[in-house]
Short mmCIF file of C-alpha atoms and ligand atoms in Angstrom, two decimals:
data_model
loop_
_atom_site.label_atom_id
_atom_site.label_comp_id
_atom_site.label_asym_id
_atom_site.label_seq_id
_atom_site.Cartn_x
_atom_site.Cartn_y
_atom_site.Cartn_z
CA UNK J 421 40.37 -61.94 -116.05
CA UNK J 422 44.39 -62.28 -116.22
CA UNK J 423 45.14 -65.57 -115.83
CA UNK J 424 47.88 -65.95 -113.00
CA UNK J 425 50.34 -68.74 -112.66
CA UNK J 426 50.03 -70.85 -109.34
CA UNK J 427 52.44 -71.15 -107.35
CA UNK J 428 53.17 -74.89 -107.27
CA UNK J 429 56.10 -77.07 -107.28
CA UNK J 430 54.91 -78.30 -110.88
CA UNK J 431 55.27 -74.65 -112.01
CA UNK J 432 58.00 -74.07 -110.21
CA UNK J 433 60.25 -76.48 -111.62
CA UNK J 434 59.08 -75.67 -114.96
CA UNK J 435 60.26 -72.15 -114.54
CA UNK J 436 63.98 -73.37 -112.82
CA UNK J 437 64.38 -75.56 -116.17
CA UNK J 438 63.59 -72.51 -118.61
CA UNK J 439 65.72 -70.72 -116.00
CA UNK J 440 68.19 -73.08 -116.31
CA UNK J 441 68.43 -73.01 -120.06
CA UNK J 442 68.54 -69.90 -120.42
CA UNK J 443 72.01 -68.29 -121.89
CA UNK J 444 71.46 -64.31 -120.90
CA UNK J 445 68.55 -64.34 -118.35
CA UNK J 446 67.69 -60.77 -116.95
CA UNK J 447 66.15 -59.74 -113.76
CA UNK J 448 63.90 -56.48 -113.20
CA UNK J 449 62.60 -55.25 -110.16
CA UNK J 450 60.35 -52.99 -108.84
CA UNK J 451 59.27 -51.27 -105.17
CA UNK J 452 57.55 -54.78 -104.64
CA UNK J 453 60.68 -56.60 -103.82
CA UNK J 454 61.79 -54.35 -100.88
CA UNK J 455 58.23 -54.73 -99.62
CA UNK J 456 59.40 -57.21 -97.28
CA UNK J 457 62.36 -55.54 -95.96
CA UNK J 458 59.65 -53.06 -94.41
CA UNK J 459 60.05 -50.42 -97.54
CA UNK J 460 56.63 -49.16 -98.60
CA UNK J 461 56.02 -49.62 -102.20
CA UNK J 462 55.80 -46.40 -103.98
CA UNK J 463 52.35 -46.47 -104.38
CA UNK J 464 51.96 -47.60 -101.18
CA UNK J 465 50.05 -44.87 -98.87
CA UNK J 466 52.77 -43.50 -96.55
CA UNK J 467 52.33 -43.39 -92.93
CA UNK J 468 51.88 -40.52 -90.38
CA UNK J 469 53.65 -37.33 -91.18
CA UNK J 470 54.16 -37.95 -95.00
CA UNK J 471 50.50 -40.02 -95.33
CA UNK J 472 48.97 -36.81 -96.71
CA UNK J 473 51.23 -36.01 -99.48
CA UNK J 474 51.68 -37.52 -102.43
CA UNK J 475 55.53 -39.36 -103.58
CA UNK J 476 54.45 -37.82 -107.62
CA UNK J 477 53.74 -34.37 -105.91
CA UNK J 478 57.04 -34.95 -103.85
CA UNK J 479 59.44 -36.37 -105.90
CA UNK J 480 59.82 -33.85 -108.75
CA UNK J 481 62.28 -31.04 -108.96
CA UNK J 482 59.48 -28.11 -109.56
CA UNK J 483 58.56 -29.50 -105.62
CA UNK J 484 62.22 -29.51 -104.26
CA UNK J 485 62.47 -25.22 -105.81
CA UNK J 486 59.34 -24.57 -104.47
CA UNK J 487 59.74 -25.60 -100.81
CA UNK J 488 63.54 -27.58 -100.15
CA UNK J 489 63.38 -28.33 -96.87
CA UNK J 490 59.65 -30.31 -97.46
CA UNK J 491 61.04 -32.19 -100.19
CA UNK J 492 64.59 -33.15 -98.37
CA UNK J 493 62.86 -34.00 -95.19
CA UNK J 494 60.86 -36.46 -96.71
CA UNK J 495 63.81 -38.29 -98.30
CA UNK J 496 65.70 -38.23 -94.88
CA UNK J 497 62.57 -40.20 -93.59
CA UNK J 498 63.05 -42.57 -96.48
CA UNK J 499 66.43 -42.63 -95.35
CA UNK J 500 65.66 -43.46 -91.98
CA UNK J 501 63.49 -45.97 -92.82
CA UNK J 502 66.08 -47.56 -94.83
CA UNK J 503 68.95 -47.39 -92.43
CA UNK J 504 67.07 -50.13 -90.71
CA UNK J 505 66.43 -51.94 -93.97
CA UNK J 506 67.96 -55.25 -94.67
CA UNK J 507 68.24 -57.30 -98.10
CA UNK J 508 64.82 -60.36 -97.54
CA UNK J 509 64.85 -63.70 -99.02
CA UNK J 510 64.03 -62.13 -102.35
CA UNK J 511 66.74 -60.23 -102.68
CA UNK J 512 68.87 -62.87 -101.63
CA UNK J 513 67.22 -65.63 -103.99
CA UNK J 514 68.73 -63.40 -106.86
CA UNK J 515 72.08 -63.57 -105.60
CA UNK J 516 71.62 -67.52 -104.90
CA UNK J 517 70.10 -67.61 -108.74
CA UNK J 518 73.58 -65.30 -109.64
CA UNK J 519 75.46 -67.95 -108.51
CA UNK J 520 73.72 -70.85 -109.74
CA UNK J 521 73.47 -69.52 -113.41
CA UNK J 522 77.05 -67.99 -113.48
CA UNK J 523 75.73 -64.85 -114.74
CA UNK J 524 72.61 -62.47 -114.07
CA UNK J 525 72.26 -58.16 -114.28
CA UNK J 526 69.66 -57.27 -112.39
CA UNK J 527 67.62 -53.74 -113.15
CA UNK J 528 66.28 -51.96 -110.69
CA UNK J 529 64.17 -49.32 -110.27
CA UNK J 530 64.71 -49.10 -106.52
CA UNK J 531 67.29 -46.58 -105.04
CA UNK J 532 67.38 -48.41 -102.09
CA UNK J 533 70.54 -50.15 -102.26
CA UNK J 534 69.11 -53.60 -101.54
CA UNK J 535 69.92 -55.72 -104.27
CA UNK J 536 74.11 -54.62 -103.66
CA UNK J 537 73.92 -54.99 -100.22
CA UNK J 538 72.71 -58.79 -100.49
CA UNK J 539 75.39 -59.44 -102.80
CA UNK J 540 74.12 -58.97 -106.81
CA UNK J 541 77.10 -57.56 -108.46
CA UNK J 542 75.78 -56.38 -111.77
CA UNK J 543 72.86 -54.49 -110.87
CA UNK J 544 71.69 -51.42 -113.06
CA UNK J 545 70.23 -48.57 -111.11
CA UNK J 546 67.77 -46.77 -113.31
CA UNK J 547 66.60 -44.61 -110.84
CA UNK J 548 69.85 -43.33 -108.96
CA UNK J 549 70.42 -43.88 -105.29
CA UNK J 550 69.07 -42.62 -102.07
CA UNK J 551 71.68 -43.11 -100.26
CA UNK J 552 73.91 -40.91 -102.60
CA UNK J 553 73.76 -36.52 -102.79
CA UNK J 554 73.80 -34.37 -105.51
CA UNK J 555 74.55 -30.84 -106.43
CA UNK J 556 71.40 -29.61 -107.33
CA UNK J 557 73.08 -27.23 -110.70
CA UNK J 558 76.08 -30.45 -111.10
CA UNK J 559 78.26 -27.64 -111.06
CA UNK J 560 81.30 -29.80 -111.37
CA UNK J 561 79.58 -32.31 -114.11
CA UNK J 562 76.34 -34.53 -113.81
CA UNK J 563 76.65 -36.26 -111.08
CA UNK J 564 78.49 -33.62 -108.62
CA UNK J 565 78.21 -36.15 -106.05
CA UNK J 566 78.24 -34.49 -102.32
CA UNK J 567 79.25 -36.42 -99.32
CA UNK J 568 77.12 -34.41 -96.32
CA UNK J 569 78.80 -35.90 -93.27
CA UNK J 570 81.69 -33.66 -94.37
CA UNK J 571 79.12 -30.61 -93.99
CA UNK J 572 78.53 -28.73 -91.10
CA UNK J 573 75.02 -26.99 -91.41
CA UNK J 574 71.66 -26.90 -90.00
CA UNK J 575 70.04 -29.48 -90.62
CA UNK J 576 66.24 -28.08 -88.84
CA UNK J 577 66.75 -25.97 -92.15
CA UNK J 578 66.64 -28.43 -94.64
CA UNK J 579 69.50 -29.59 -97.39
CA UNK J 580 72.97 -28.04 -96.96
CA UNK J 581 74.38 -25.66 -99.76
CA UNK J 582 77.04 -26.92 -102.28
CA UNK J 583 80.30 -26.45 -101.00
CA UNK J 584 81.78 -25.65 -104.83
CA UNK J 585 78.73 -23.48 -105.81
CA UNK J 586 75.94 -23.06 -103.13
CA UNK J 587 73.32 -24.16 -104.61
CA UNK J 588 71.43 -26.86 -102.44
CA UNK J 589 72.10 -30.07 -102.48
CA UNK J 590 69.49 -33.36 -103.59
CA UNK J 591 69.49 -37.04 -103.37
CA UNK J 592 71.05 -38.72 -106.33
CA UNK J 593 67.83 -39.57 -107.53
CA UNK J 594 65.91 -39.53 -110.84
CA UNK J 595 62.39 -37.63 -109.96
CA UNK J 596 59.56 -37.11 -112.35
CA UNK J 597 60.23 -34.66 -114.87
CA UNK J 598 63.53 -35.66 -114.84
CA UNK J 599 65.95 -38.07 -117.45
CA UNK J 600 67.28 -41.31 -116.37
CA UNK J 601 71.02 -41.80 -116.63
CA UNK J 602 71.72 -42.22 -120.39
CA UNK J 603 74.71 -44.91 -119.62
CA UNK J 604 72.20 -46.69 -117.39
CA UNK J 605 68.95 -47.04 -119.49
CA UNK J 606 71.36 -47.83 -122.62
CA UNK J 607 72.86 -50.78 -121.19
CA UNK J 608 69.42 -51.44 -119.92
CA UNK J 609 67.70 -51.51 -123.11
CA UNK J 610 70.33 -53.83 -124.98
CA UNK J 611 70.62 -56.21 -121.93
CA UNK J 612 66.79 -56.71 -122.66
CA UNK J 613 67.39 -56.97 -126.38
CA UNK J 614 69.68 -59.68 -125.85
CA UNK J 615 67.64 -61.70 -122.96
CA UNK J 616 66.38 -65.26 -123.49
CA UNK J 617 64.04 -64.88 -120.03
CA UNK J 618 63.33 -62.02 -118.30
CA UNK J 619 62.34 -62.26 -114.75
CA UNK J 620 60.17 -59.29 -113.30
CA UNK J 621 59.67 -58.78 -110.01
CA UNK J 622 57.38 -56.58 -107.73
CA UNK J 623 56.75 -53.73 -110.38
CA UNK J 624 53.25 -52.33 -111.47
CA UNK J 625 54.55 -51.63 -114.66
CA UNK J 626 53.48 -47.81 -114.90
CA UNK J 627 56.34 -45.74 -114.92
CA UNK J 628 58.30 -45.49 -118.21
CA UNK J 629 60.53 -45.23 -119.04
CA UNK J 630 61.72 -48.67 -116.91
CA UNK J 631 58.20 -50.35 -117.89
CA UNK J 632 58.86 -50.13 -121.52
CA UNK J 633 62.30 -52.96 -120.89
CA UNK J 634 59.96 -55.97 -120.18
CA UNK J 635 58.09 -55.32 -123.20
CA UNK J 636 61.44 -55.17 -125.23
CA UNK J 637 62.68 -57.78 -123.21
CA UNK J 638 59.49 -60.24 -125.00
CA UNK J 639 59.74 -58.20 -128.32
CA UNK J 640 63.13 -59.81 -129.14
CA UNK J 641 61.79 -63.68 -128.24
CA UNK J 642 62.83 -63.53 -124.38
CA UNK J 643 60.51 -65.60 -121.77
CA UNK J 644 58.94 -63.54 -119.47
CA UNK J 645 58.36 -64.69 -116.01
CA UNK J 646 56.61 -62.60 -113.77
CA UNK J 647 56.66 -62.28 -109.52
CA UNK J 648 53.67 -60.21 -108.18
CA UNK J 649 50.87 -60.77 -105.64
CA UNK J 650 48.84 -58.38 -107.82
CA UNK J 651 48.17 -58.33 -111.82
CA UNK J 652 50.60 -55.87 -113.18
CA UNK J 653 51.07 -54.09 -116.59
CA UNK J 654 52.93 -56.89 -117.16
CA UNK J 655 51.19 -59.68 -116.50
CA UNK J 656 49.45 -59.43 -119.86
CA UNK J 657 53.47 -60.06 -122.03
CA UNK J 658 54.42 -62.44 -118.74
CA UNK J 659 54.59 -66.26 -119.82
CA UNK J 660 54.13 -67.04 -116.79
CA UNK J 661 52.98 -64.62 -113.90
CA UNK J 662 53.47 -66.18 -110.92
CA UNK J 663 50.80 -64.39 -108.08
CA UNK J 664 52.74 -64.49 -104.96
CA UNK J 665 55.44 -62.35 -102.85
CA UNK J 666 58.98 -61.68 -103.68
CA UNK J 667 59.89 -62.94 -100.47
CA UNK J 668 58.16 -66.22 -100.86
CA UNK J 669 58.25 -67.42 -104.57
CA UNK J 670 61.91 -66.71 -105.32
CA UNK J 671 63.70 -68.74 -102.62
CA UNK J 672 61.20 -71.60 -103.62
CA UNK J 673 62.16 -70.75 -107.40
CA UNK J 674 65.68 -70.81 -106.77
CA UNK J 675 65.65 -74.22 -104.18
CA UNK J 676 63.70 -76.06 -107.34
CA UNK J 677 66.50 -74.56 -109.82
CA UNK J 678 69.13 -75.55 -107.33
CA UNK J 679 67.54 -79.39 -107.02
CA UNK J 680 67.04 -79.41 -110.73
CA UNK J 681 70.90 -78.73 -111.29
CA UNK J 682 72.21 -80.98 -108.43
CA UNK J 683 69.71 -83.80 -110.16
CA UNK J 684 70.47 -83.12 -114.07
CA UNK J 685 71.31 -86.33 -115.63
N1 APR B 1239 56.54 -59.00 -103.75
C1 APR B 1239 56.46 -58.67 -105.07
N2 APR B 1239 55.74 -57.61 -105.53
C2 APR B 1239 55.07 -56.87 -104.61
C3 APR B 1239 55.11 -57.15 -103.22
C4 APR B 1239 55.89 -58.27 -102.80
N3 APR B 1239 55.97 -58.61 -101.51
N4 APR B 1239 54.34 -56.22 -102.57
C5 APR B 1239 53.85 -55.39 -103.52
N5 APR B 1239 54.28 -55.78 -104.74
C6 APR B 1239 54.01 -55.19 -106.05
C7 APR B 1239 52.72 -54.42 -106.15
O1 APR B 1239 51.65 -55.30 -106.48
C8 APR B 1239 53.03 -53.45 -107.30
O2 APR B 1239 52.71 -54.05 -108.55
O3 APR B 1239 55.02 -54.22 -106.27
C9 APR B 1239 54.54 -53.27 -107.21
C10 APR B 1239 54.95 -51.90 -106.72
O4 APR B 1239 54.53 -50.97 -107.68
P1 APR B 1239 54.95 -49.42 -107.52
O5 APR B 1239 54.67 -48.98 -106.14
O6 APR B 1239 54.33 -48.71 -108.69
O7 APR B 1239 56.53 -49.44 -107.66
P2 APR B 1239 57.36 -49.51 -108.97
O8 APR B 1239 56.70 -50.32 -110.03
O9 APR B 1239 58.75 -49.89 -108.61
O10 APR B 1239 57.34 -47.96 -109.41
C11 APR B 1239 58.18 -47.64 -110.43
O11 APR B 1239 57.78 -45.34 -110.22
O12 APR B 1239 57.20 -43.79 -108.83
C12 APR B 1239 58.25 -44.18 -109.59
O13 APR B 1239 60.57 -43.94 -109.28
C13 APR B 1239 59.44 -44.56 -108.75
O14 APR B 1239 60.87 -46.47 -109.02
C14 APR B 1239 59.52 -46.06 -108.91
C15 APR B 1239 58.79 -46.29 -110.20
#
């Protein structure tokens, strides 16, 4: 059995001092922290149209040459489910924790947006952007980022063409199969080298290779606190694993850091 943290005050406050002594904490987060802004996790099972298919099936570009218009569809009901998204406490707890330490990156393996619209502003997106299009060759350079409300087309057939080259266009995201952004998972990497804690939040911990930075992260002496209702691939490395929801335990995490510093002697 994986022992879990509770979430009490007691363990709270221990967590806002190590928090609070830390010199180059790092935050990583996972589908589970836009859970509560009404995102399904991506191992959640989707609902209605898109409950029979599966995101690994989906979310590859083998699936997008195959059959386009399936595979764009289904991000423009990701969209759509986003567009009424907001940042939740959790989200905002980070930027609250920004503040109070002075300095945090946060890196995500969300494309959602989330964690810049509530205000963090040094997050690292591993995994692109869903609200962002590409050229599907990057004829003009990788990204060839496409802005589609300048494109007229018709949109019952699926993605528009590439006005430089005419291939189709994609979301600016990183599918299976595919290479993260080199810049993105370098800085990653030696922003976990050089953490003293490492926060992670609402990530099972399977998909490398974003799971591998909490592991480095602990490798090179960091603290690893962990935020997740459920045991994780994690938990095992976490210090601390804290079983509760994004939503819940960070605003509680962050009021105990923000009493601890008001109180310090
Ligand atoms: N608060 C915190 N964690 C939560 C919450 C919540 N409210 N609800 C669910 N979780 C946890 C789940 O227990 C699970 O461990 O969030 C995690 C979500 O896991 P995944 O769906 O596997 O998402 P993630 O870890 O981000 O997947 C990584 O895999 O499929 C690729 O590119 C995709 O970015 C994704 C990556």
């Amino acid at each position: 059995m994986i022992d879990r943290t509770p979430v009490t005050p007691e363990n709270l406050r221990a967590a806002a001092r190590v928090l609070h002594a830390s010199r180059c904490p790092v935050v990583l987060t996972g589908a589970g922290i836009s859970k509560e802004s009404g995102i399904p996790t991506f191992r959640d099972a989707l609902d209605g149209l898109w409950a029979q298919y599966d995101p690994q099936q989906l979310a590859t570009p083998g699936a997008f040459r195959r059959n386009p218009k399936l595979v764009w569809d289904w991000y423009e009901y990701r969209r759509e489910l986003l567009a009424q998204a907001q940042p939740n406490p959790g989200h905002r707890a980070l930027v609250e924790l920004e503040r109070l330490l002075g300095c945090l990156v946060v890196i995500t393996q969300n494309v959602d947006g989330l964690h810049q619209a509530a205000g963090s502003s040094d997050v690292i997106t591993l995994h692109g952007d869903i609200r962002r299009n590409k050229c599907f060759a990057n004829c003009q350079g990788d990204p060839t980022l496409i802005d589609v409300s300048t494109l007229d087309w018709d949109r019952a057939s699926g993605p528009p063409r590439c006005p430089h080259c005419g291939a189709y266009v994609r979301p600016d995201v990183v599918w299976f199969e595919e290479i993260l952004p080199a810049a993105a998972l370098e800085r990653a990497f030696r922003v976990c080298e050089d953490a003293d804690v490492a926060l992670v939040v609402g990530t099972s911990g399977m998909v490398q290779p974003a799971a591998s930075l909490p592991f480095v992260a602990k490798e090179h002496g960091a603290f690893v606190i962990e935020v997740n209702p459920l045991p994780s691939a994690i938990t095992a490395i976490a210090d601390w694993s804290f079983a509760g929801a994004a939503g819940e335990v960070l605003p509680r995490l962050v009021t105990a850091l923000a009493e601890w510093v008001a109180h310090e002697p």
